[in-house]
Short mmCIF file of C-alpha atoms in Angstrom, two decimals:
data_model
loop_
_atom_site.label_atom_id
_atom_site.label_comp_id
_atom_site.label_asym_id
_atom_site.label_seq_id
_atom_site.Cartn_x
_atom_site.Cartn_y
_atom_site.Cartn_z
CA UNK X 275 211.75 -40.78 -69.32
CA UNK X 276 212.67 -38.36 -72.03
CA UNK X 277 215.59 -36.74 -73.81
CA UNK X 278 218.87 -38.62 -74.37
CA UNK X 279 217.32 -41.80 -73.01
CA UNK X 280 216.81 -40.38 -69.51
CA UNK X 281 214.82 -42.67 -67.19
CA UNK X 282 213.67 -41.83 -63.66
CA UNK X 283 212.17 -44.33 -61.21
CA UNK X 284 210.11 -43.99 -58.05
CA UNK X 285 208.23 -46.29 -55.67
CA UNK X 286 205.93 -43.53 -54.38
CA UNK X 287 205.73 -40.93 -57.21
CA UNK X 288 207.34 -38.40 -54.86
CA UNK X 289 211.03 -39.34 -54.62
CA UNK X 290 212.72 -40.04 -57.96
CA UNK X 291 216.05 -41.69 -58.87
CA UNK X 292 217.92 -41.70 -62.18
CA UNK X 293 218.03 -45.25 -63.50
CA UNK X 294 221.26 -46.90 -64.65
CA UNK X 295 221.50 -48.89 -67.85
CA UNK X 296 223.41 -49.46 -71.05
CA UNK X 297 221.95 -46.23 -72.41
CA UNK X 298 220.86 -44.91 -75.76
CA UNK X 299 221.26 -41.35 -77.02
CA UNK X 300 217.78 -41.67 -78.51
CA UNK X 301 214.82 -39.95 -76.94
CA UNK X 302 212.28 -42.19 -75.21
CA UNK X 303 208.59 -41.39 -75.67
CA UNK X 304 206.48 -44.01 -73.85
CA UNK X 305 206.64 -46.89 -71.37
CA UNK X 306 204.45 -49.86 -70.39
CA UNK X 307 204.65 -52.75 -67.92
CA UNK X 308 203.61 -56.38 -68.39
CA UNK X 309 204.79 -59.97 -67.93
CA UNK X 310 207.19 -58.80 -65.21
CA UNK X 311 208.97 -56.39 -67.56
CA UNK X 312 209.07 -52.63 -68.12
CA UNK X 313 209.43 -51.69 -71.79
CA UNK X 314 210.14 -48.17 -73.06
CA UNK X 315 210.13 -47.13 -76.73
CA UNK X 316 211.35 -44.12 -78.62
CA UNK X 317 213.34 -42.61 -81.42
CA UNK X 318 214.51 -44.77 -84.30
CA UNK X 319 212.52 -47.84 -83.24
CA UNK X 320 214.64 -48.15 -80.10
CA UNK X 321 213.43 -50.18 -77.11
CA UNK X 322 214.78 -50.54 -73.57
CA UNK X 323 213.68 -53.16 -71.03
CA UNK X 324 213.95 -53.67 -67.29
CA UNK X 325 212.69 -56.28 -64.79
CA UNK X 326 212.59 -53.78 -61.92
CA UNK X 327 212.61 -50.27 -63.42
CA UNK X 328 216.10 -49.65 -62.01
CA UNK X 329 218.50 -51.54 -64.28
CA UNK X 330 217.77 -51.26 -67.99
CA UNK X 331 219.02 -52.97 -71.15
CA UNK X 332 218.95 -51.03 -74.42
CA UNK X 333 218.48 -52.43 -77.95
CA UNK X 334 216.81 -51.67 -81.24
CA UNK X 335 213.50 -53.40 -81.77
CA UNK X 336 214.79 -55.11 -84.89
CA UNK X 337 211.35 -54.74 -86.43
CA UNK X 338 211.37 -51.05 -87.42
CA UNK X 339 213.58 -47.97 -87.50
CA UNK X 340 210.61 -45.62 -87.25
CA UNK X 341 210.09 -43.48 -84.15
CA UNK X 342 207.77 -45.25 -81.69
CA UNK X 343 205.40 -42.87 -79.88
CA UNK X 344 203.15 -45.16 -77.84
CA UNK X 345 203.12 -48.58 -76.19
CA UNK X 346 200.66 -50.70 -74.22
CA UNK X 347 200.62 -54.14 -72.64
CA UNK X 348 197.31 -55.93 -73.08
CA UNK X 349 195.99 -59.36 -74.05
CA UNK X 350 199.35 -60.90 -73.12
CA UNK X 351 201.54 -58.80 -75.40
CA UNK X 352 203.23 -55.45 -75.87
CA UNK X 353 201.99 -53.38 -78.83
CA UNK X 354 203.81 -50.21 -79.90
CA UNK X 355 202.98 -47.70 -82.65
CA UNK X 356 204.71 -44.78 -84.29
CA UNK X 357 205.66 -42.89 -87.44
CA UNK X 358 204.71 -43.97 -90.94
CA UNK X 359 202.14 -46.43 -89.61
CA UNK X 360 204.69 -48.64 -87.86
CA UNK X 361 203.11 -51.07 -85.36
CA UNK X 362 205.19 -53.78 -83.67
CA UNK X 363 204.27 -56.52 -81.18
CA UNK X 364 206.12 -58.65 -78.64
CA UNK X 365 205.20 -61.10 -75.88
CA UNK X 366 208.45 -60.50 -74.00
CA UNK X 367 209.48 -56.96 -74.89
CA UNK X 368 212.73 -58.23 -76.40
CA UNK X 369 211.74 -60.00 -79.61
CA UNK X 370 209.51 -57.89 -81.86
CA UNK X 371 207.41 -58.51 -85.00
CA UNK X 372 206.13 -55.92 -87.44
CA UNK X 373 202.33 -55.94 -87.66
CA UNK X 374 200.44 -55.81 -90.95
CA UNK X 375 197.36 -54.06 -92.31
CA UNK X 376 194.38 -55.82 -93.80
CA UNK X 377 194.05 -55.74 -97.58
CA UNK X 378 192.41 -52.51 -98.71
CA UNK X 379 193.29 -50.55 -95.60
CA UNK X 380 194.26 -46.97 -96.47
CA UNK X 381 196.34 -44.35 -94.66
CA UNK X 382 198.82 -47.02 -93.55
CA UNK X 383 201.71 -44.50 -93.53
CA UNK X 384 200.04 -42.18 -91.00
CA UNK X 385 201.87 -41.10 -87.87
CA UNK X 386 200.44 -42.98 -84.87
CA UNK X 387 200.42 -41.25 -81.50
CA UNK X 388 198.38 -43.25 -78.95
CA UNK X 389 197.11 -46.77 -78.32
CA UNK X 390 194.69 -48.44 -75.92
CA UNK X 391 192.87 -51.75 -75.46
CA UNK X 392 189.26 -52.41 -74.48
CA UNK X 393 186.39 -54.77 -75.23
CA UNK X 394 188.70 -57.36 -76.77
CA UNK X 395 190.47 -55.14 -79.26
CA UNK X 396 193.28 -52.64 -79.66
CA UNK X 397 192.64 -49.10 -80.92
CA UNK X 398 195.35 -46.78 -82.22
CA UNK X 399 194.94 -43.15 -83.36
CA UNK X 400 197.20 -40.68 -85.16
CA UNK X 401 197.93 -37.10 -86.03
CA UNK X 402 197.14 -37.42 -89.71
CA UNK X 403 193.57 -36.24 -90.25
CA UNK X 404 190.83 -38.55 -89.05
CA UNK X 405 192.92 -41.70 -88.66
CA UNK X 406 192.34 -44.69 -86.40
CA UNK X 407 192.91 -48.44 -86.71
CA UNK X 408 191.57 -51.42 -84.76
CA UNK X 409 192.81 -54.96 -84.20
CA UNK X 410 191.67 -57.97 -82.16
CA UNK X 411 195.13 -59.53 -82.10
CA UNK X 412 197.47 -56.56 -82.45
CA UNK X 413 199.11 -58.25 -85.42
CA UNK X 414 196.71 -57.29 -88.22
CA UNK X 415 194.94 -53.93 -88.37
CA UNK X 416 191.91 -52.53 -90.17
CA UNK X 417 190.74 -48.98 -90.81
CA UNK X 418 188.66 -47.44 -88.05
CA UNK X 419 187.19 -43.97 -88.13
CA UNK X 420 188.12 -40.46 -87.03
CA UNK X 421 186.05 -37.54 -85.75
CA UNK X 422 186.42 -35.66 -89.06
CA UNK X 423 188.72 -35.17 -92.02
CA UNK X 424 190.96 -32.55 -90.41
CA UNK X 425 191.37 -33.36 -86.72
CA UNK X 426 194.75 -34.64 -85.51
CA UNK X 427 194.43 -37.02 -82.56
CA UNK X 428 197.31 -37.05 -80.08
CA UNK X 429 196.17 -39.08 -77.06
CA UNK X 430 193.73 -41.82 -76.10
CA UNK X 431 192.22 -43.41 -72.99
CA UNK X 432 189.36 -45.81 -72.18
CA UNK X 433 187.01 -45.89 -69.19
CA UNK X 434 183.34 -46.26 -68.27
CA UNK X 435 182.63 -47.83 -71.66
CA UNK X 436 183.97 -44.80 -73.54
CA UNK X 437 187.06 -44.15 -75.64
CA UNK X 438 188.25 -40.57 -75.12
CA UNK X 439 190.63 -39.01 -77.65
CA UNK X 440 192.40 -35.66 -77.52
CA UNK X 441 192.71 -33.62 -80.69
CA UNK X 442 194.29 -30.31 -81.57
CA UNK X 443 190.86 -28.69 -81.57
CA UNK X 444 189.00 -30.51 -78.83
CA UNK X 445 188.10 -33.68 -76.96
CA UNK X 446 186.17 -36.53 -78.59
CA UNK X 447 184.46 -39.68 -77.35
CA UNK X 448 183.43 -42.94 -78.99
CA UNK X 449 181.81 -46.13 -77.76
CA UNK X 450 183.24 -48.25 -80.58
CA UNK X 451 186.36 -46.42 -81.81
CA UNK X 452 184.69 -45.75 -85.16
CA UNK X 453 182.02 -43.06 -84.65
CA UNK X 454 183.25 -40.02 -82.67
CA UNK X 455 181.47 -37.09 -81.00
CA UNK X 456 183.13 -33.78 -80.03
CA UNK X 457 182.57 -33.16 -76.32
CA UNK X 458 184.57 -30.00 -75.69
CA UNK X 459 186.59 -27.29 -77.42
CA UNK X 460 189.67 -26.23 -75.45
CA UNK X 461 191.94 -23.19 -75.61
CA UNK X 462 194.95 -25.38 -74.80
CA UNK X 463 195.05 -28.65 -76.74
CA UNK X 464 196.09 -31.29 -74.14
CA UNK X 465 198.96 -33.68 -74.81
CA UNK X 466 197.85 -36.78 -72.90
CA UNK X 467 194.81 -38.20 -71.08
CA UNK X 468 194.35 -40.91 -68.45
CA UNK X 469 191.37 -42.60 -66.78
CA UNK X 470 190.98 -43.65 -63.16
CA UNK X 471 188.26 -44.06 -60.58
CA UNK X 472 185.54 -42.64 -62.80
CA UNK X 473 187.56 -39.62 -63.94
CA UNK X 474 189.25 -38.67 -67.19
CA UNK X 475 192.14 -36.25 -66.59
CA UNK X 476 193.91 -34.50 -69.49
CA UNK X 477 197.24 -32.67 -69.26
CA UNK X 478 198.85 -30.27 -71.71
CA UNK X 479 200.88 -27.15 -72.50
CA UNK X 480 201.69 -24.54 -69.84
CA UNK X 481 200.52 -26.84 -67.04
CA UNK X 482 196.94 -26.90 -68.32
CA UNK X 483 194.82 -29.73 -66.88
CA UNK X 484 191.19 -30.69 -67.41
CA UNK X 485 188.88 -33.17 -65.68
CA UNK X 486 185.67 -34.91 -66.72
CA UNK X 487 183.41 -37.47 -65.09
CA UNK X 488 182.81 -40.16 -67.69
CA UNK X 489 184.27 -38.15 -70.59
CA UNK X 490 181.03 -36.23 -71.07
CA UNK X 491 180.76 -32.73 -72.53
CA UNK X 492 181.54 -31.11 -69.17
CA UNK X 493 185.31 -30.69 -68.79
CA UNK X 494 186.51 -28.60 -65.86
CA UNK X 495 189.80 -26.70 -65.64
CA UNK X 496 191.78 -27.86 -62.60
CA UNK X 497 194.82 -26.56 -60.76
CA UNK X 498 198.04 -28.38 -61.57
CA UNK X 499 200.82 -26.53 -59.68
CA UNK X 500 202.96 -27.04 -62.78
CA UNK X 501 204.26 -23.45 -62.70
CA UNK X 502 203.61 -23.12 -66.43
CA UNK X 503 205.62 -26.21 -67.44
CA UNK X 504 204.31 -28.24 -70.38
CA UNK X 505 202.85 -31.56 -69.24
CA UNK X 506 203.66 -34.37 -71.67
CA UNK X 507 202.43 -37.53 -69.97
CA UNK X 508 199.87 -38.74 -67.42
CA UNK X 509 198.75 -42.09 -66.03
CA UNK X 510 196.60 -43.54 -63.25
CA UNK X 511 197.90 -46.36 -61.07
CA UNK X 512 197.53 -47.52 -57.46
CA UNK X 513 195.05 -44.75 -56.69
CA UNK X 514 197.28 -42.00 -58.06
CA UNK X 515 197.26 -39.78 -61.13
CA UNK X 516 200.88 -38.98 -62.03
CA UNK X 517 201.69 -36.30 -64.61
CA UNK X 518 205.16 -35.48 -65.94
CA UNK X 519 206.52 -32.70 -68.10
CA UNK X 520 209.15 -30.11 -68.95
CA UNK X 521 211.96 -29.16 -66.59
CA UNK X 522 211.60 -32.38 -64.62
CA UNK X 523 208.05 -31.59 -63.52
CA UNK X 524 206.26 -34.44 -61.71
CA UNK X 525 202.75 -33.96 -60.31
CA UNK X 526 200.65 -36.41 -58.29
CA UNK X 527 197.05 -36.48 -57.14
CA UNK X 528 195.43 -38.94 -54.76
CA UNK X 529 191.98 -40.47 -55.08
CA UNK X 530 189.18 -41.15 -54.21
CA UNK X 531 187.50 -37.84 -54.72
CA UNK X 532 190.37 -36.30 -56.66
CA UNK X 533 190.90 -34.26 -53.51
CA UNK X 534 193.96 -32.40 -54.77
CA UNK X 535 192.52 -31.74 -58.23
CA UNK X 536 190.90 -28.52 -57.04
CA UNK X 537 188.73 -26.83 -59.70
CA UNK X 538 189.61 -23.21 -60.39
CA UNK X 539 186.63 -21.62 -58.63
CA UNK X 540 184.40 -24.29 -60.16
CA UNK X 541 185.01 -23.16 -63.76
CA UNK X 542 183.60 -25.47 -66.43
CA UNK X 543 184.33 -25.29 -70.15
CA UNK X 544 181.35 -24.47 -72.31
CA UNK X 545 180.76 -25.68 -75.86
CA UNK X 546 178.87 -24.59 -78.96
CA UNK X 547 175.82 -26.46 -80.21
CA UNK X 548 176.21 -28.41 -83.49
CA UNK X 549 175.99 -26.15 -86.53
CA UNK X 550 177.05 -22.96 -84.77
CA UNK X 551 179.40 -20.82 -86.88
CA UNK X 552 181.94 -18.18 -85.85
CA UNK X 553 183.00 -20.35 -82.89
CA UNK X 554 186.50 -18.89 -83.01
CA UNK X 555 185.36 -15.30 -82.41
CA UNK X 556 186.93 -13.49 -79.47
CA UNK X 557 184.27 -12.93 -76.82
CA UNK X 558 184.32 -9.60 -74.99
CA UNK X 559 181.42 -9.50 -72.52
CA UNK X 560 178.65 -11.58 -70.98
CA UNK X 561 175.38 -10.70 -69.25
CA UNK X 562 172.66 -12.62 -67.43
CA UNK X 563 168.93 -11.95 -67.64
CA UNK X 564 166.83 -13.45 -64.85
CA UNK X 565 164.63 -16.17 -66.30
CA UNK X 566 166.18 -15.71 -69.76
CA UNK X 567 169.73 -16.95 -69.53
CA UNK X 568 173.22 -15.83 -70.48
CA UNK X 569 174.24 -13.75 -73.49
CA UNK X 570 177.84 -13.40 -74.69
CA UNK X 571 178.97 -10.94 -77.36
CA UNK X 572 182.22 -10.81 -79.27
CA UNK X 573 184.59 -9.24 -81.74
CA UNK X 574 183.29 -10.88 -84.90
CA UNK X 575 180.76 -8.56 -86.55
CA UNK X 576 177.38 -9.27 -84.96
CA UNK X 577 178.83 -12.15 -82.91
CA UNK X 578 176.32 -13.04 -80.21
CA UNK X 579 175.74 -16.35 -78.40
CA UNK X 580 173.09 -17.38 -75.88
CA UNK X 581 172.87 -20.13 -73.27
CA UNK X 582 170.31 -21.16 -70.70
CA UNK X 583 172.64 -23.50 -68.81
CA UNK X 584 176.12 -21.91 -69.23
CA UNK X 585 177.40 -25.12 -70.91
CA UNK X 586 175.90 -25.21 -74.40
CA UNK X 587 175.76 -22.02 -76.50
CA UNK X 588 173.79 -21.17 -79.63
CA UNK X 589 174.02 -18.27 -82.09
CA UNK X 590 171.78 -15.34 -81.29
CA UNK X 591 172.20 -12.67 -83.96
CA UNK X 592 168.78 -12.16 -85.60
CA UNK X 593 168.16 -8.49 -86.35
CA UNK X 594 171.47 -7.26 -84.93
CA UNK X 595 173.10 -5.45 -87.83
CA UNK X 596 176.33 -4.28 -86.23
CA UNK X 597 179.12 -3.21 -88.55
CA UNK X 598 181.75 -3.45 -85.84
CA UNK X 599 182.71 -5.90 -83.09
CA UNK X 600 180.47 -6.03 -80.04
CA UNK X 601 182.39 -4.92 -76.96
CA UNK X 602 179.83 -4.80 -74.17
CA UNK X 603 176.47 -6.16 -73.04
CA UNK X 604 174.29 -5.84 -69.94
CA UNK X 605 170.79 -6.78 -68.83
CA UNK X 606 168.50 -4.55 -66.81
CA UNK X 607 164.78 -3.95 -66.38
CA UNK X 608 163.86 -6.67 -68.89
CA UNK X 609 166.24 -5.74 -71.72
CA UNK X 610 169.64 -6.84 -72.97
CA UNK X 611 171.58 -3.83 -74.26
CA UNK X 612 174.78 -4.16 -76.34
CA UNK X 613 177.34 -1.64 -77.64
CA UNK X 614 179.79 -1.92 -80.53
CA UNK X 615 183.04 -0.47 -81.82
CA UNK X 616 181.24 1.83 -84.28
CA UNK X 617 179.23 3.49 -81.52
CA UNK X 618 176.03 1.55 -82.08
CA UNK X 619 173.68 0.71 -79.20
CA UNK X 620 171.01 -1.97 -79.62
CA UNK X 621 168.53 -3.66 -77.28
CA UNK X 622 166.67 -6.94 -77.17
CA UNK X 623 164.16 -8.38 -74.70
CA UNK X 624 165.25 -11.96 -75.52
CA UNK X 625 168.82 -11.72 -76.79
CA UNK X 626 167.77 -12.96 -80.23
CA UNK X 627 165.75 -10.14 -81.86
CA UNK X 628 167.67 -6.85 -81.70
CA UNK X 629 166.65 -3.26 -82.46
CA UNK X 630 169.11 -0.36 -82.96
CA UNK X 631 168.59 2.36 -80.34
CA UNK X 632 171.40 4.86 -80.95
CA UNK X 633 174.32 5.64 -83.27
CA UNK X 634 176.83 7.68 -81.29
CA UNK X 635 179.65 7.66 -83.82
CA UNK X 636 182.16 6.91 -81.04
CA UNK X 637 183.66 3.49 -80.38
CA UNK X 638 181.95 2.13 -77.25
CA UNK X 639 183.72 -0.44 -75.10
CA UNK X 640 181.41 -1.21 -72.18
CA UNK X 641 177.91 -0.75 -70.82
CA UNK X 642 176.50 -1.04 -67.31
CA UNK X 643 173.16 -0.58 -65.61
CA UNK X 644 172.20 0.30 -62.06
CA UNK X 645 169.83 2.50 -60.09
CA UNK X 646 167.48 3.27 -62.96
CA UNK X 647 170.07 4.06 -65.67
CA UNK X 648 172.09 2.56 -68.48
CA UNK X 649 175.62 3.98 -68.86
CA UNK X 650 177.78 3.31 -71.96
CA UNK X 651 181.45 4.38 -72.15
CA UNK X 652 184.09 4.47 -74.87
CA UNK X 653 186.91 6.28 -76.64
CA UNK X 654 188.03 9.83 -75.79
CA UNK X 655 186.14 9.78 -72.50
CA UNK X 656 182.76 9.37 -74.24
CA UNK X 657 179.82 8.58 -71.92
CA UNK X 658 176.18 8.12 -72.91
CA UNK X 659 173.37 7.71 -70.39
CA UNK X 660 169.76 6.57 -70.81
CA UNK X 661 166.92 5.95 -68.37
CA UNK X 662 166.21 2.24 -67.94
CA UNK X 663 162.84 2.54 -69.62
CA UNK X 664 161.83 -0.24 -72.00
CA UNK X 665 163.08 0.24 -74.63
CA UNK X 666 166.06 2.53 -73.78
CA UNK X 667 165.76 5.06 -76.62
CA UNK X 668 166.75 8.37 -75.02
CA UNK X 669 170.55 8.52 -74.87
CA UNK X 670 172.33 11.65 -73.69
CA UNK X 671 176.02 12.56 -73.99
CA UNK X 672 177.74 13.35 -70.67
CA UNK X 673 181.04 15.19 -70.36
CA UNK X 674 183.35 12.92 -68.38
CA UNK X 675 186.08 15.52 -68.02
CA UNK X 676 188.72 13.25 -69.59
CA UNK X 677 189.94 12.43 -73.08
CA UNK X 678 191.30 9.04 -72.03
CA UNK X 679 189.66 5.96 -73.51
CA UNK X 680 187.20 4.46 -71.01
CA UNK X 681 187.37 0.66 -71.02
CA UNK X 682 184.76 -0.50 -68.51
CA UNK X 683 181.92 0.77 -66.37
CA UNK X 684 179.98 -0.70 -63.46
CA UNK X 685 177.42 0.51 -60.96
CA UNK X 686 176.84 -0.53 -57.38
CA UNK X 687 177.62 -0.21 -53.66
CA UNK X 688 175.57 1.53 -51.01
CA UNK X 689 175.97 4.90 -52.75
CA UNK X 690 174.40 3.69 -55.99
CA UNK X 691 177.51 4.95 -57.75
CA UNK X 692 178.76 4.42 -61.30
CA UNK X 693 182.53 4.16 -61.85
CA UNK X 694 184.27 4.09 -65.24
CA UNK X 695 187.89 3.02 -65.61
CA UNK X 696 190.50 3.46 -68.31
CA UNK X 697 194.22 3.72 -68.96
CA UNK X 698 195.87 6.92 -67.70
CA UNK X 699 199.65 7.18 -67.77
CA UNK X 700 199.76 3.41 -68.40
CA UNK X 701 197.83 2.63 -65.24
CA UNK X 702 194.24 1.49 -64.90
CA UNK X 703 192.43 4.18 -62.93
CA UNK X 704 188.91 5.26 -62.06
CA UNK X 705 188.50 8.24 -64.42
CA UNK X 706 184.84 9.10 -63.88
CA UNK X 707 182.18 8.51 -61.26
CA UNK X 708 178.58 9.55 -60.93
CA UNK X 709 175.76 9.17 -58.43
CA UNK X 710 173.11 6.99 -60.04
CA UNK X 711 169.70 8.50 -60.69
CA UNK X 712 167.99 6.49 -57.94
CA UNK X 713 170.32 7.98 -55.31
CA UNK X 714 170.45 11.54 -56.66
#
């Protein structure tokens, strides 16, 4: 369902038919099934009902003229919520009553976006900062709690004893709907989330989809085959996840095993430990030190983060006084070595205590190590080389033979060869290569 009251029906989630009914020009935003009736809600407090999903009858709810964004059937009744705190209930889907808020409840004019039911009570969340409400009956509501004072919640699901809510900045969980914990920060804020067979699956803009077992802090990016279309809704029923979105997009995935939800090369979203600052810095490079862990550096001055498990990251900036963004990092022979946009080179045996080793005066973009040498590259074809002694203090300028900016460098293959690449005539090309010291 969607714009201009459009409704599509399917018995197998593969073949879809446009439904026929006494239509409404209003947009429809959500649908639920219960008591032998489908009920859809949408713009202007409008509702449409159907006994079979094929033939629909359209009418205003009579209880509100506010847009209705979400609906659920639970505890023997339909409950719908929407703009300006509007919540309406109905046992049949045709006769509706406006719910009330308990005395002293604040934020009762908030825009409500999602609703669920678990453990004998309804929970509704909204896009106004930190808002949620709970109700045992669906007819009278009391203030719940939000994850913070600024997060806007847009979707909600329940499973495995956990409420999972999607916000504009991340994914949150709660066992009671009052106290919330951030579990993941996402580049794309998902639009909707569903639970089935032990899995939470979230769908969002540009076909983005994420999966978590139990709603924990490990959310994995998954393939969606949405061809970049925004995904606006998702549900789980009869062993199927079904996601819908822009341009008539409909996606399905069978379970058990979420066999068609193939992770993108096993990628898992990391998160920052509580209290970490600069979490919005652009990250430019990452290195791994055997027995030490991962180190990522970024474009915020002195931005550096460390992780021993790839999932949780902490700040690691002690002693690294870099005036410019960090563009490259590597690990070799017991040392992490990083370069920055002001030409600085620093090293650290742990990734936390750093010592300046060189000031080249040229913006450096990348550093590599192989065959007994460190090689740093940068603007105007600049290349600096140092033996991989600990610490690497002796850096020597090497004429690359080009004035093009060098963007990356790596060493390897059977020839122990370094190759640096950059942009030449708007193409990425290998602009310099050198036999490593160990093979010379």
